[in-house]
Amino acid sequence: MTEPTDKVDEQQLDEYLKGDSSVSRQYRQLPGADVPPSLDRLVLRQAEDAVKPPSRPTWMRWTAPLAVAASAVLVVSIVIETGVQDETIVSAPVMQEKREAAAEAPTDPIETKTIEEPAYASADVPPPPKLDAPAPPPPAAAPAPAPEQSARAEQPVAHVAAEALLREPTPAAQANSAAFVANAERQKQALEEAVREQELSATQRAMRGDQADVAGPRDTVETPQPKAVLSYSRPISASADSMATLQKTYTDPEAWLKDIRQLRKDNKQEEADRQWRRFVAAFPNYEVAETDAAREAKK
Amino acid sequence: MDLSSTPGPQPLAAAAGDVTGAAVSTIGAAPDDATLMLRYRKGDVRAFEMLYERHKGALYRYLQRLCRSQEAANDLFQEVWSKVIASRERYEVRAKFTTFLFHIAHNCAIDYFRRAGRPQEKGAQDVDALADELPGPGHESPDAALSEAQLRADFKRALDELPAEQRDVFLLYEETGLGLEDIGRITGVAMETAKSRLRYALGKLRGALRQHQSPTLQSSVS
């Protein structure tokens, strides 16, 4: 093999660069291996995978709908819960204002019926049955309860009107209020009866419970104290004296009898009879003289 | 003569995909390389397949003859196309796609040579194996008829014995049809350097051919 020439003159290079030359022809006749088919498939698959959007697992397809559904349920539950709380927040002050307005306007039979619900300390004492009071005509001075939104705004007006009606009745209002006063009296008596019945039943239940616990002699003087505490809200239509008697809790039977005697002296026979019945219910074994003034007059 | 703009012999590489060629392409001609690459960037796999079919032969031959190893050529071929695929988002039509493709291939080959060590001494064994398969050492006798196979074997030997830089320039010129300026850009050298390397390569290859040519054809070898 001869050594190749190190230099080719410019003319020969130019001829080569023009195209057809023996070197180029010989180069094209060299055997050349084709690209292996496996390499073709590899490259083409790689190219296809590169532009193909990444496939997500099957469970990933459900994540978006599930997230939307969960969010919707959460939002709905929050909205419902918020709405209930708003109603409670809005209605509580309104009811409180209604109570206050009713307390200052006792002649309104509707509000009286609403607020005369005794708060019983004993959990097992059921509330008294609601009374079906006759619906009185709407008062002229005190307007009917407004919707919740307007009740707060109208409350001072009703308050002033009720006070004016009660404390300084004008001649024009007196005629209208006469019928309401009569209705209120009837309503008050009915409510007091219901309260009384409830108190009696509560006291009797309390007494039965004490007797079962103590199981001592019944004819002793020291009768066990009733555990039931008769505390309830003051009926706004009741008088101060009668309410003082009603609310008083007696631990001493003699003091109770003394008060009953005083009521009879004050010619409050009805109230005295009511207290006597309570006394008998509270202290059934307490001996009271047949001639005691506290006893209810036999009819 | 302007060598920088002189196209190559258009031997094997499909020069239809050049950017400049796209402007003068006839109606109904295949889309140019840049258009195919842009289409592939948008997700058109068919465009890539066309691009691949257009350039895979030239690229594979370039790598195979530059590295003189079938296994290395396979690895580098896959690596080059992987880089083309990965760089599709950054591809801009600023140069010919062939320049872009073979610049990647040249860099991959340089990395391969660095990993494998000195490449010149390695490929002689393949050439010897090819020569052993050929019938008789005809070139030792001036009266013996030279077969085409013997000629190709000698030419292959001369090609493989070229320095890597000269072989690289020669292969780029033959396979891509690019001008010397583009070849210099691919190889990272000046155009004159590429031209000089090509000149040396041509001299050695022509010398290998001259041994097998009859005296009447000596003058035609240039």
CSV table of C-alpha atoms in Angstrom, one decimal, chain B residues 5-6 9 19 22 26 45 49 53-54 61 70 74 85 100 102 180 189 219:
chain,number,residue,atom,x,y,z
B,5,SER,CA,-22.4,27.8,0.0
B,6,THR,CA,-21.4,25.0,-2.2
B,9,PRO,CA,-22.8,16.0,-3.6
B,19,VAL,CA,-35.3,25.7,4.9
B,22,ALA,CA,-38.9,25.0,1.2
B,26,THR,CA,-43.1,22.8,-5.8
B,45,VAL,CA,-46.4,12.0,15.4
B,49,GLU,CA,-42.1,9.7,11.3
B,53,GLU,CA,-37.6,8.3,7.5
B,54,ARG,CA,-35.9,11.1,5.7
B,61,ARG,CA,-24.2,5.7,8.3
B,70,GLN,CA,-22.2,-1.2,15.1
B,74,ASN,CA,-27.0,1.9,17.6
B,85,ILE,CA,-37.4,14.6,20.7
B,100,PHE,CA,-29.4,20.8,13.8
B,102,PHE,CA,-25.9,16.4,12.8
B,180,LEU,CA,-18.2,23.7,4.4
B,189,VAL,CA,-14.3,24.9,13.7
B,219,SER,CA,-5.6,10.5,-15.1
